[in-house]
Structures are given as structure tokens and as C-alpha cells.
Coordinates of C-alpha atoms and ligand atoms in Angstrom, one line a residue:
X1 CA -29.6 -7.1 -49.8
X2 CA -26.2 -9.1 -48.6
X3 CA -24.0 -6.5 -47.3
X4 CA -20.3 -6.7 -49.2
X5 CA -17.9 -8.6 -47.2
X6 CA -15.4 -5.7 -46.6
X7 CA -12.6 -8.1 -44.1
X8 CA -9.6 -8.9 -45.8
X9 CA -6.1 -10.7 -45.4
X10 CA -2.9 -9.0 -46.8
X11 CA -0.5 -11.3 -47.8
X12 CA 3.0 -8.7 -47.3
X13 CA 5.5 -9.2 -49.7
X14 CA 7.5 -6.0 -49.6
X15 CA 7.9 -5.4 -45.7
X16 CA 9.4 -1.9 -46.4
X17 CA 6.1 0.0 -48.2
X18 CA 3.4 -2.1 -46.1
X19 CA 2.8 1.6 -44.3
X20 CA 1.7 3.1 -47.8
X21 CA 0.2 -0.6 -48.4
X22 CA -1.6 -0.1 -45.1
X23 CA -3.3 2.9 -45.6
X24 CA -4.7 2.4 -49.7
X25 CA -6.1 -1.1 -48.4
X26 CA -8.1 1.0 -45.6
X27 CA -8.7 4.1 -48.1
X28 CA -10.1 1.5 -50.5
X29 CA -12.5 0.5 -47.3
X30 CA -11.3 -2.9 -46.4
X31 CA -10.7 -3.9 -42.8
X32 CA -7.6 -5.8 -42.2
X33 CA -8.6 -8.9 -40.1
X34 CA -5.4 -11.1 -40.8
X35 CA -1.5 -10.3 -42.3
X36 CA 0.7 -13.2 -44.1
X37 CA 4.1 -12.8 -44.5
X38 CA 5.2 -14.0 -48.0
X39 CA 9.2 -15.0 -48.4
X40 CA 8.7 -15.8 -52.2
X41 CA 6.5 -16.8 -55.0
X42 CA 6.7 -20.4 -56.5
X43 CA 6.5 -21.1 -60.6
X44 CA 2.9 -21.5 -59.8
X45 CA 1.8 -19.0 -57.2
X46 CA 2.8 -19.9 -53.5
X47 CA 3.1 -22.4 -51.7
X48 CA 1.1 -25.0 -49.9
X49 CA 2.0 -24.3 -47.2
X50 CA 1.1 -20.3 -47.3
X51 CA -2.4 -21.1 -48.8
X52 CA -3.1 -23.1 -45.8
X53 CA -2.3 -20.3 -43.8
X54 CA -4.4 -18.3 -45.3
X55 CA -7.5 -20.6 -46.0
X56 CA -7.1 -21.0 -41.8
X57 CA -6.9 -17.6 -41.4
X58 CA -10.1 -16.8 -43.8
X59 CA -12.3 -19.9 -41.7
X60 CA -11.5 -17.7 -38.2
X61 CA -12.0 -14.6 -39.2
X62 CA -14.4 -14.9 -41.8
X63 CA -13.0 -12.8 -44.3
X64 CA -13.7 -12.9 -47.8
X65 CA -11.3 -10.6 -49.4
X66 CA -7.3 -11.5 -50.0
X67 CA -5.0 -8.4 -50.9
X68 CA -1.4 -8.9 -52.4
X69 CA 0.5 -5.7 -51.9
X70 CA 2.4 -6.7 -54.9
X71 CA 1.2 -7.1 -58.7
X72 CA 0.0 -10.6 -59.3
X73 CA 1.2 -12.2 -62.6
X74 CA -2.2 -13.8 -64.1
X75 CA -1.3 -17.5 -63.9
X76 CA -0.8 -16.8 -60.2
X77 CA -4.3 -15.7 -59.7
X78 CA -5.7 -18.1 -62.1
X79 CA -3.8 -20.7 -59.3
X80 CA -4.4 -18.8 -56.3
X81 CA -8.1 -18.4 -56.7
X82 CA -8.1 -22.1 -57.8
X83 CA -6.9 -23.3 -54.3
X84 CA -8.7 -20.6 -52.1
X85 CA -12.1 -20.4 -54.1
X86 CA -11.6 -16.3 -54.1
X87 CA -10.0 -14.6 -56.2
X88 CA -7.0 -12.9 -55.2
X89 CA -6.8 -8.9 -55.7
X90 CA -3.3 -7.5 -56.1
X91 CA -2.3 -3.6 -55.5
X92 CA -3.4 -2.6 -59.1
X93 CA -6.4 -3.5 -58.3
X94 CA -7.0 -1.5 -54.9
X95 CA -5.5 1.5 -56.2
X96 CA -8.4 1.0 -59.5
X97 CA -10.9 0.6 -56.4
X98 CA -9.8 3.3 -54.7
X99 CA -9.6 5.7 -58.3
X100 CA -13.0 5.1 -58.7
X101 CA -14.3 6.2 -55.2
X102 CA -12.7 9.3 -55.9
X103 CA -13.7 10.0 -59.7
X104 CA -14.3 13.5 -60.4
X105 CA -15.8 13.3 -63.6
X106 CA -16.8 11.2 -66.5
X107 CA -13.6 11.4 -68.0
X108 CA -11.7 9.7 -65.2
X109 CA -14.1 7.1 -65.0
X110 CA -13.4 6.2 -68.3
X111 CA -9.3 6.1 -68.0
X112 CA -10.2 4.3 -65.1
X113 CA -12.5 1.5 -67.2
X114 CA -9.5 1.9 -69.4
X115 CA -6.8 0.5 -67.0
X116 CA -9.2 -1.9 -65.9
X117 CA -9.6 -3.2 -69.4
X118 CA -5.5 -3.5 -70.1
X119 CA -5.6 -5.4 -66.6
X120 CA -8.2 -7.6 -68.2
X121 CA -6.4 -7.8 -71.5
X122 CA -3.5 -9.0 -70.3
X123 CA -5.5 -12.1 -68.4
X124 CA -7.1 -12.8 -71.6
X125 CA -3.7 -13.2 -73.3
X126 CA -2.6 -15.3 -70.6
X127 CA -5.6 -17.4 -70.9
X128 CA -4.8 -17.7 -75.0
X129 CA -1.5 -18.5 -74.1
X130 CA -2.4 -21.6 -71.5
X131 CA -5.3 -22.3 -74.2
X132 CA -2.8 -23.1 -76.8
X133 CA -0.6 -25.1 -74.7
X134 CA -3.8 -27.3 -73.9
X135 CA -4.0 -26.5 -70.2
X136 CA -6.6 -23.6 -70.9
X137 CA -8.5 -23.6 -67.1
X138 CA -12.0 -24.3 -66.2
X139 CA -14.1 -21.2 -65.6
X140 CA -12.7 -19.3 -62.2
X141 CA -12.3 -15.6 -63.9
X142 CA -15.0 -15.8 -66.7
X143 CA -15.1 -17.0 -70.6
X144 CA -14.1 -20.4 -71.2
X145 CA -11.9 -22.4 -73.6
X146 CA -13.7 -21.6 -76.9
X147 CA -15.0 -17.6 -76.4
X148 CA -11.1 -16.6 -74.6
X149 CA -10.4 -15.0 -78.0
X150 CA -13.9 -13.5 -78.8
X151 CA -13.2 -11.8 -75.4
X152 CA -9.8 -11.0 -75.9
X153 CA -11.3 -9.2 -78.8
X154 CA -13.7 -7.7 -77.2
X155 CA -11.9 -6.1 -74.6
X156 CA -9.6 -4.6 -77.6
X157 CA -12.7 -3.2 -79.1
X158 CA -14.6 -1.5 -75.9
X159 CA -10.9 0.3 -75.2
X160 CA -11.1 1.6 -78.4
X161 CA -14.4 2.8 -78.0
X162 CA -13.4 4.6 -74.6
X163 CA -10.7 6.5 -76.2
X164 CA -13.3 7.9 -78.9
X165 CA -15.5 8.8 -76.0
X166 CA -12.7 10.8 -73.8
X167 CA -12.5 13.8 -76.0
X168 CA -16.3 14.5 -75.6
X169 CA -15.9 14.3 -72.1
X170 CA -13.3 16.7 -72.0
X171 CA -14.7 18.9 -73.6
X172 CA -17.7 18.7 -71.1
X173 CA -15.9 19.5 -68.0
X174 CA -14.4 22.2 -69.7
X175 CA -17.1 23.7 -69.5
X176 CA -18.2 23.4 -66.2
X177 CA -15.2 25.1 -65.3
X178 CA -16.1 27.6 -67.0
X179 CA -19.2 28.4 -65.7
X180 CA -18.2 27.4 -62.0
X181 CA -15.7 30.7 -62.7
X182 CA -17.7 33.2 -64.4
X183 CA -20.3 32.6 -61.7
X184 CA -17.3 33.8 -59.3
X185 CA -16.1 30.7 -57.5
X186 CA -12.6 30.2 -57.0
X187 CA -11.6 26.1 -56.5
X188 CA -8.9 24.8 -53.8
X189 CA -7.6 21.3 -54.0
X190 CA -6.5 19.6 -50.6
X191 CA -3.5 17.2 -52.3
X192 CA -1.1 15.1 -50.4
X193 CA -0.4 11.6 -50.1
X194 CA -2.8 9.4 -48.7
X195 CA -3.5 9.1 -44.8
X196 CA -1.7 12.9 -44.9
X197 CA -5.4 14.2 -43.5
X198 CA -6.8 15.5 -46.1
X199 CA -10.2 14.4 -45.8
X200 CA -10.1 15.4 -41.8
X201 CA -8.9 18.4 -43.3
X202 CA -11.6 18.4 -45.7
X203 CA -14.2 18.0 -42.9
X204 CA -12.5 21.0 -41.0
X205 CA -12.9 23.3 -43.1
X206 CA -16.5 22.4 -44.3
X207 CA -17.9 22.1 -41.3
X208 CA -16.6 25.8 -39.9
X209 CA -17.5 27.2 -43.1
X210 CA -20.7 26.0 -45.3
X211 CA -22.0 27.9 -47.3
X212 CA -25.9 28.7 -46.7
X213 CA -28.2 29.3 -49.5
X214 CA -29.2 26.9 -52.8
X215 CA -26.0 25.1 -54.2
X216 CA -25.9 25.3 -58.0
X217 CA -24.7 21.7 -58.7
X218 CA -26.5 19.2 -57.4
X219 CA -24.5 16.5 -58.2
X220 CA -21.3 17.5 -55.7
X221 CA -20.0 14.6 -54.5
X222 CA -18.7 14.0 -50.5
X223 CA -15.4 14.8 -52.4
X224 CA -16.7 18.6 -52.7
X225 CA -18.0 21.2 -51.1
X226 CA -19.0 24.2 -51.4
X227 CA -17.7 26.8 -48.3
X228 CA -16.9 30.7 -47.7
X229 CA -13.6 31.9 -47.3
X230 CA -13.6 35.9 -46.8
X231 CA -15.2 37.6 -49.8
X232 CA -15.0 34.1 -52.2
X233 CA -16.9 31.8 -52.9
X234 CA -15.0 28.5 -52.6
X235 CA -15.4 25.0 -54.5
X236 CA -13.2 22.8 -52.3
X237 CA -11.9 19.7 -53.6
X238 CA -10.6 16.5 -51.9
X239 CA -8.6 15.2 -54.5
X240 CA -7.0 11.1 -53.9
X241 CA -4.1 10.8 -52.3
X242 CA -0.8 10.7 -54.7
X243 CA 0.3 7.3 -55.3
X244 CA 4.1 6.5 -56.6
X245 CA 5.0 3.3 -58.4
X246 CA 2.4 3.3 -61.0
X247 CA 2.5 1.1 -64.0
X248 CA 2.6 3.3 -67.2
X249 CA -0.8 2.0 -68.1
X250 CA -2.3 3.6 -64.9
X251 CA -0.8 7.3 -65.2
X252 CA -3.4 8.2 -67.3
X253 CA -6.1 7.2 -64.8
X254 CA -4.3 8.2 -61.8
X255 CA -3.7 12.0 -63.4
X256 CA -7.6 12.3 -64.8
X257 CA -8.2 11.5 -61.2
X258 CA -6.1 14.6 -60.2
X259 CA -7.3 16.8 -62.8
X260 CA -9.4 19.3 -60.9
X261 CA -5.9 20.6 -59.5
X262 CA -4.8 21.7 -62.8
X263 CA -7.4 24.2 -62.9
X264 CA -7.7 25.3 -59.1
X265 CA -6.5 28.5 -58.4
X266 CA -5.3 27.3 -54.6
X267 CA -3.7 23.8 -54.3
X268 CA -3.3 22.9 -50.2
X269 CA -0.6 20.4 -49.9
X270 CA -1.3 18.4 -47.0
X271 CA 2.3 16.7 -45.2
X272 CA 2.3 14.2 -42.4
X273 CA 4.6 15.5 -39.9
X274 CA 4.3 13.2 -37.9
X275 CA 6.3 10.7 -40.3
X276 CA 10.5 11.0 -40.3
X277 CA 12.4 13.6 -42.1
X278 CA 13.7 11.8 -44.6
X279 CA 10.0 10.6 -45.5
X280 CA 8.7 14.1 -45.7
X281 CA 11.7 15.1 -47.6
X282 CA 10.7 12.4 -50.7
X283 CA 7.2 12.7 -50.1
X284 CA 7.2 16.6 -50.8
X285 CA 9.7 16.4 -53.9
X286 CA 7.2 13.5 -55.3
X287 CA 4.4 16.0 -54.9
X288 CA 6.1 18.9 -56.2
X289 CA 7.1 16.4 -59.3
X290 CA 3.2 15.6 -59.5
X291 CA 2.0 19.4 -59.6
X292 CA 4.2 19.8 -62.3
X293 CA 3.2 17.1 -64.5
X294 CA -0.4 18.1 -63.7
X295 CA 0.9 21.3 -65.2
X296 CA -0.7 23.7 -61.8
X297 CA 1.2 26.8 -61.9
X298 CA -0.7 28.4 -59.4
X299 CA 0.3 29.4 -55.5
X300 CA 0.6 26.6 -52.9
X301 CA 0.1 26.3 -49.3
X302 CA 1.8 23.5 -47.5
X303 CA 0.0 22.3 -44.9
X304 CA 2.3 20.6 -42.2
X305 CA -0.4 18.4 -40.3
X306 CA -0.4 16.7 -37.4
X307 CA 1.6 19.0 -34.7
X308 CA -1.1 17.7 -32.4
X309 CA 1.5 14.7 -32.2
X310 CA 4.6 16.6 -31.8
X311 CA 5.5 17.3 -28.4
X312 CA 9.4 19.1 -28.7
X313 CA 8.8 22.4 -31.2
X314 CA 12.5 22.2 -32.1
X315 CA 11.0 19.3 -34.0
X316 CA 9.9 21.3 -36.7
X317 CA 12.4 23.3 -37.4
X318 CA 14.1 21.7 -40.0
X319 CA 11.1 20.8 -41.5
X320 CA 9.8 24.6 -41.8
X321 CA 13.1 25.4 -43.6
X322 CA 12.1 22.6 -45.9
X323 CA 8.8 24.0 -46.5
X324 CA 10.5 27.5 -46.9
X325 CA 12.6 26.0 -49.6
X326 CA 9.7 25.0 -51.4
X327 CA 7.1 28.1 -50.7
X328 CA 6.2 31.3 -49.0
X329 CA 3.2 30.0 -48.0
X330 CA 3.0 27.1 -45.6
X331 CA 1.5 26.1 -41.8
X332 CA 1.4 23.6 -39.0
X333 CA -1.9 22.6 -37.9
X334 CA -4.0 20.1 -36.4
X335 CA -7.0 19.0 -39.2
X336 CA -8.0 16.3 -36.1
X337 CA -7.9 18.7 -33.2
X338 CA -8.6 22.1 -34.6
X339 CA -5.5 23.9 -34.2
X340 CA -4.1 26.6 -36.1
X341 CA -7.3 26.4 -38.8
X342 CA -7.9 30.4 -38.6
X343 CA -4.6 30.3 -39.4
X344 CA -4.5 28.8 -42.6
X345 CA -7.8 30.5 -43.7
X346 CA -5.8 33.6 -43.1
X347 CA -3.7 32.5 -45.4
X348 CA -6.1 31.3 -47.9
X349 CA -7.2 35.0 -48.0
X350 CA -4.1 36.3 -48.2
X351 CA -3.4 35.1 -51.8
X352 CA -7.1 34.9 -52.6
X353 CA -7.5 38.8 -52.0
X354 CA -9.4 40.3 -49.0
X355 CA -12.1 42.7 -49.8
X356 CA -12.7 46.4 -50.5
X357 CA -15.5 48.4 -48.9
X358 CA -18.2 48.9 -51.3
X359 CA -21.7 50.3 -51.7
X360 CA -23.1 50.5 -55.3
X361 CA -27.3 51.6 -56.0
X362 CA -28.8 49.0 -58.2
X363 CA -32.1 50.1 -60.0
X364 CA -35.0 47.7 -60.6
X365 CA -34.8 49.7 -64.0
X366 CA -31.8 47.5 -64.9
X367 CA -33.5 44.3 -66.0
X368 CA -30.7 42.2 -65.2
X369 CA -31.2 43.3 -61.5
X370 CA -31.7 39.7 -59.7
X371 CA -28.7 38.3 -61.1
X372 CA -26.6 41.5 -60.4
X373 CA -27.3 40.8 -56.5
X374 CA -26.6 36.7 -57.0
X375 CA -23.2 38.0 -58.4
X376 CA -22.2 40.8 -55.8
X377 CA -23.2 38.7 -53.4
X378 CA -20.9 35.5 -54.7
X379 CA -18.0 37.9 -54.0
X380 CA -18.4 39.7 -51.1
X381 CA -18.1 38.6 -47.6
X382 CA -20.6 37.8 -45.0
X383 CA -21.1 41.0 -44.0
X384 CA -22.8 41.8 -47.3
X385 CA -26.2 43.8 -47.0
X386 CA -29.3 45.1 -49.0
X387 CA -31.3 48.5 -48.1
X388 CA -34.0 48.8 -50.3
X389 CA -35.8 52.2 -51.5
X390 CA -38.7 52.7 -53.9
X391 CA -36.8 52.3 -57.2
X392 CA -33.8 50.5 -56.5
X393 CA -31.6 48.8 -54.0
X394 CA -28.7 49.8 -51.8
X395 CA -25.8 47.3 -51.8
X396 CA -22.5 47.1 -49.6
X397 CA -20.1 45.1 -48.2
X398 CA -16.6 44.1 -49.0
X399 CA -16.1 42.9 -52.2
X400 CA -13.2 41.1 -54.2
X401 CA -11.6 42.0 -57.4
X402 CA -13.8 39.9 -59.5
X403 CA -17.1 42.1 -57.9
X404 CA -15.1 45.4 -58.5
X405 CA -14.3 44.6 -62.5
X406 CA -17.9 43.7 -62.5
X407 CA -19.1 46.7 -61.3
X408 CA -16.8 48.7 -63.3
X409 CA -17.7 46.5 -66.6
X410 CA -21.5 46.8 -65.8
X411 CA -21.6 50.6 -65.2
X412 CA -23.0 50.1 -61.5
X413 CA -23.8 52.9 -59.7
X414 CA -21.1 53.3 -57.3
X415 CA -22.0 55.5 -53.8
X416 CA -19.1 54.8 -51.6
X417 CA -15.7 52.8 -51.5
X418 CA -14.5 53.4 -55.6
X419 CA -13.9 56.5 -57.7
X420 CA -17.4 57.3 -59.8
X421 CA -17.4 55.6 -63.2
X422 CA -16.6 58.5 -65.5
X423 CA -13.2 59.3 -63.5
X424 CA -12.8 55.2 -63.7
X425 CA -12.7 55.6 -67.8
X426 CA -10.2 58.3 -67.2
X427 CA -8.3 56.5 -64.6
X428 CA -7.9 53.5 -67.1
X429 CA -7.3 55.5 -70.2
X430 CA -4.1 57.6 -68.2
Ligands
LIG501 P1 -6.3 11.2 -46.2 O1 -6.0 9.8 -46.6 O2 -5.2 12.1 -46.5 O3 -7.6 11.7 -46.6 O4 -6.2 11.1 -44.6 P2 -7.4 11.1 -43.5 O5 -8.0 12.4 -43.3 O6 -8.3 9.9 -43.8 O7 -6.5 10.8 -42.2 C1 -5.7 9.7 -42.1 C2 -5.5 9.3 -40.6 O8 -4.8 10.4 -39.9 C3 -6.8 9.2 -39.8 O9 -6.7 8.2 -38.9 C4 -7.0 10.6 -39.2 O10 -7.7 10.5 -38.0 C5 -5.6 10.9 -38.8 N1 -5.4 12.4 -38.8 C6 -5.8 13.3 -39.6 N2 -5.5 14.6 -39.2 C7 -4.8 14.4 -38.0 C8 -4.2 15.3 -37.1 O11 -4.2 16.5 -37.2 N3 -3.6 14.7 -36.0 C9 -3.6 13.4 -35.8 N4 -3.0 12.9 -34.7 N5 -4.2 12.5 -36.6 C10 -4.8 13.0 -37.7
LIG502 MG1 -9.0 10.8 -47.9

């Protein structure tokens, strides 16, 4: 199989975002090989001159990929990819590339399809448009002359068949959620902008704390994972990084994307302090604005990343009052080198709940037995251990609020650690 040309040329447009620019191009797994500087557009596309420069670049260094970091109107790529014999991707299109690395679910992929479609609609109405005016182009970006309105069409019709599908989908995950929560997980979403660390972060905190035994979904993407903080169970999430300066007709994909953090119960919001005040400032108030339009109520930890980087402490200090202004909970740390991790675990199990020393007697009487043990184990720490006597088993450990309820609800046998059941019912009714 030929392996995908990956090497690209950015033509730069807008000097002042190529940072954020930089690092989507990369997320999206390009390698820049080459960088044109762009002054202006022409009524057709660019210049000459420019698509010399980058034809001669492509020869040396053999890529095969040109990125705009600006939106392309469609009769510039129909011109563009005329003269160069590639087409041309613009931003829109890396940030639909890098949307569907990160797809959590059906669901996104389809308001990702979506956007894709409008992106394609609006070529085909281009294409119509030069049709009528008799200069309808030879076939560089698909249909031709005679089927541009059967596909215009087309495209109308398979949008409306996504939307149909969307609800169904929803309704799907919904209930995955469910069940990833009754079976005692708790979900944490790392968030942040993109090259913030979240995915060295990710990796972190993975690799110190996998969970051992059979995983329950076997379709977990590298974007999760499933590790053990304390008494919980955790479903960790690496969500995509935020993105501002969306078109409208990519919110929809973009927040589908970002959907798992409406229902985690711990959002970690990763900040590169390594960038300037003023950067961190905006960055955190755009990410505050984003949590609330993904409707998360829940607590948040701000992760200040990076320190590795930062050599005067003093640094910091206006940037932890700045955290402070925003939460109680927040930390500096190294993802990269390691530092301060135990710290934010600490943390983690600070809002999560640390346990309560417990030993219950389960009875192989109780048919339900097996999955009474999967559950108290779910929610207790690693400590957790089994004795086992002729008619039943011993059980303790520290367990979290879920595992006491459940004990409680399920009439366990209770030897140590909580009041026995009947004074329970008279504790609750009191
Ligand atoms: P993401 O886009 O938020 O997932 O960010 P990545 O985890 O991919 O990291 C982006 C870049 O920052 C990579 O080059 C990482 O090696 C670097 N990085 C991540 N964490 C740290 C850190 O703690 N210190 C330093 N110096 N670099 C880091
Ligand atoms: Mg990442």
C-alpha cells in the first residue's frame, strides 16, 4: 500500500495566529516542510509569482500537501489546484481532519460529515454559478458540466438524511453513559486548547495508573482510557483541543466533538504556562465560555502545565491568582517531565471522595454474588481484599460513596466500618 504523503507547505496569510495555525496543521499529522508568505489574494487566487514559489518549493521537498491557514473561497481552489495539479486545503478543512481523528462517537462523525457536506455544497453552487456563466471547469474537484446540479442535489439530500440519523444516535450514547455510571465509573475530561499537553498529560496519567483486569468496552479508542484514581474507577477522556473562530456551520461539529465533557463529572483544564499572560488570560475565559455552552456544571481543575519551562517562581504568581479567580481547584505541573502528578491525583481524589474502611460478609446464598464483588470492587481502592469461608466471603477495603449506598440498598452484611443495617433504617428515618 502507498503510504499517504503527510509533508506539506503552509501558505501564511495571517502572521499573527500562525502559532495556533502551527500547531492544528501538526495535530492534524502533517509535517511542515516549507512556509509561503502571502501579502494578498488576486480576483483569481494568487499570483504567478507565489504559485511558482510554491510549485519550486513542492519539486525540493517533495511534498504533496498545500495548507492555507485561511478559508479558501471555491473559485480560488478551483484556480489554485488548476495551476499546481493539487488541490489546495484551507483551515476548515484541517480542523474537519483533525474533528474526525478525535470523534467520540457516531454522532460527531455525522455533524462532522455534515460540515463537510455544507463545505461541499457551497463548491457545488460555485460550480452552478461558473456553469451558467459558460466557464463551468474541466474536472479538477469531481462531477462535470452536466451532473453539477444532480450533485448539488445530492449533497442537499444526504444532509438531510444525516440530520434524521442524529437523533438515533443520541439516544445511543445516552445510553452508554448510563451504563458506564451505574457500573460505577466516574469520567474526567483533559480540555484545553490544543498543544496545551493534554495528550502528554493523557499519557501521564495512563501510564502511572492502568487499570488491570478485562476492560468492558472494547472499542476505547487511544483517546480513552481506562485508569484508577483512589477508590474510583476512572474513564479518562482526551477531548480535542478548543478551537476559536469557527464558522457557524462548524459549531455543531466542533461541540459533538466535545460532548463527553458535558457529562464528566471532572473536567481537567489544561493551560500552557509557558505562553504570555495576556495569552493565558483569553485562552482561559474562551474555555470557561466553552464549558458553559457545553452546559458542564461540574468541578474543575486547572491544570497550569509546563512549569518544567519556567525558571523564576515569581513567574507564576499572577497567573495563580488568575486561576484562583476562576476555581479552588487548580495546579502547576509538568505532564512532559513528571512533576507535581501525585499532586493533581491528590486533587482528583479530593473532589472525587476518598474512601471509608469497610468489611461487609457476602453469602454464596445471595445469587447475585459474582456481580456483588465486580461492583465493590469497581469502587474500592487497591487495597481491596477477599477472605473466603465455607458459605460466604469476607470483603474489605476502602470504599466510596457509590459502594456504601450500594451496600446499604442491597442489605449487605456489614461487619466493620458502618453502623449494622437495622440502625441504618433508623438513622435514615430520624
Ligand atoms: P495537546 O495538543 O494539548 O494534546 O498537546 P500535546 O500533549 O500534544 O503537547 C504539545 C507539545 O507540548 C508537545 O511538543 C509536548 O511535548 C509539549 N509538552 C507537553 N507537556 C509539556 C510539559 O510539561 N513541558 C514541556 N516543556 N513541554 C510539554
Ligand atoms: Mg492532543
Amino acid at each position: 500500500m502507498r503510504r499517504v504523503n503527510k509533508r506539506a507547505i503552509v501558505v501564511v496569510y495571517k502572521r499573527e495566529s500562525y502559532k495556533e495555525f502551527e500547531s492544528l496543521v501538526k495535530e492534524a499529522g502533517y509535517e511542515i516542510v516549507g512556509i509561503v508568505y502571502l501579502r494578498r489574494f488576486t480576483s483569481r487566487g494568487i499570483s504567478d509569482y507565489k504559485i511558482n514559489e510554491i510549485k519550486s518549493l513542492m519539486e525540493s521537498t517533495g511534498a504533496e500537501n498545500v495548507i492555507f491557514d485561511t478559508q479558501l473561497k471555491p473559485n480560488y481552489i478551483y484556480n489554485i489546484a488548476k495551476e499546481l495539479g493539487v488541490e489546495p486545503k484551507d483551515r476548515l478543512e484541517i480542523i474537519l481532519e483533525i474533528f474526525k481523528m478525535h470523534s467520540p462517537s457516531k454522532e460527531a462523525d455525522l455533524q462532522i460529515k455534515l460540515a463537510s457536506l455544507q463545505i461541499e455544497l457551497a463548491r457545488a453552487k460555485e460550480r452552478v454559478k461558473l456553469a451558467k456563466l459558460g466557464e463551468q471547469p474541466a474536472l479538477v474537484l469531481g462531477p462535470g458540466e452536466y451532473e453539477v446540479d444532480v450533485y448539488y442535489n445530492e449533497v442537499k439530500r444526504r444532509i438531510q438524511n444525516i440530520k434524521a440519523k442524529l437523533e438515533e444516535e443520541r439516544k445511543k450514547r445516552e445510553l452508554h453513559r448510563e451504563y458506564r455510571r451505574k457500573r460505577g465509573f466516574r469520567t474526567i475530561s483533559i480540555a484545553g486548547y490544543t498543544s496545551s499537553g493534554k495528550t502528554t498529560l493523557f499519557n501521564a496519567l495512563t501510564g502511572l495508573n492502568r487499570r488491570t483486569g478485562p476492560e468492558p468496552f472494547t472499542t476505547i479508542s487511544t483517546k480513552f482510557s481506562i485508569i484508577k484514581i483512589g477508590v474510583w474507577d476512572i474513564y479518562l477522556v482526551d477531548t480535542i483541543g478548543f478551537i476559536t473562530d469557527l464558522p457557524p456551520f462548524m459549531i455543531n461539529a466542533f461541540y459533538s466533538t466535545l460532548e463527553e465533557i458535558t457529562y464528566s463529572d471532572l473536567v481537567l483544564l489544561v493551560v500552557d504556562v509557558s505562553e504570555p499572560y495576556d495569552y493565558i488570560k483569553n485562552k482561559l475565559e474562551a474555555s470557561y465560555e466553552i464549558l458553559r455552552k457545553l452546559n458542564y456544571n461540574g468541578n474543575v481543575v486547572i491544570v497550569g502545565n509546563k512549569i518544567d519551562v519556567i525558571n523564576n517562581i515569581e513567574y507564576l504568581k499572577p497567573i495563580e491568582s488568575l486561576f484562583n479567580s476562576y476555581s479552588n481547584y487548580y495546579i502547576f505541573i509538568s505532564a512532559l517531565k513528571g512533576i507535581n502528578l501525585d499532586g493533581l491525583l491528590e486533587i482528583i481524589e479530593d473532589i472525587l471522595g476518598r474512601g471509608r474502611y469497610i468489611k461487609v460478609r457476602v453469602s454464596y446464598s445471595n445469587p447475585n454474588w459474582y456481580n456483588i464483588l465486580d461492583y465493590l470492587k469497581r469502587n474500592s481502592d487497591r487495597e481491596f481484599s477477599l477472605s473466603f469461608e465455607n458459605d460466604s466471603i469476607i470483603v474489605e477495603g476502602l470504599f466510596n460513596d457509590r459502594a456504601i449506598e450500594y451496600i446499604k440498598k442491597n442489605r449487605i452484611e456489614v461487619l466493620e466500618g458502618l453502623p449494622h443495617a437495622e440502625d441504618m433504617d433508623i438513622e435514615a428515618e430520624s
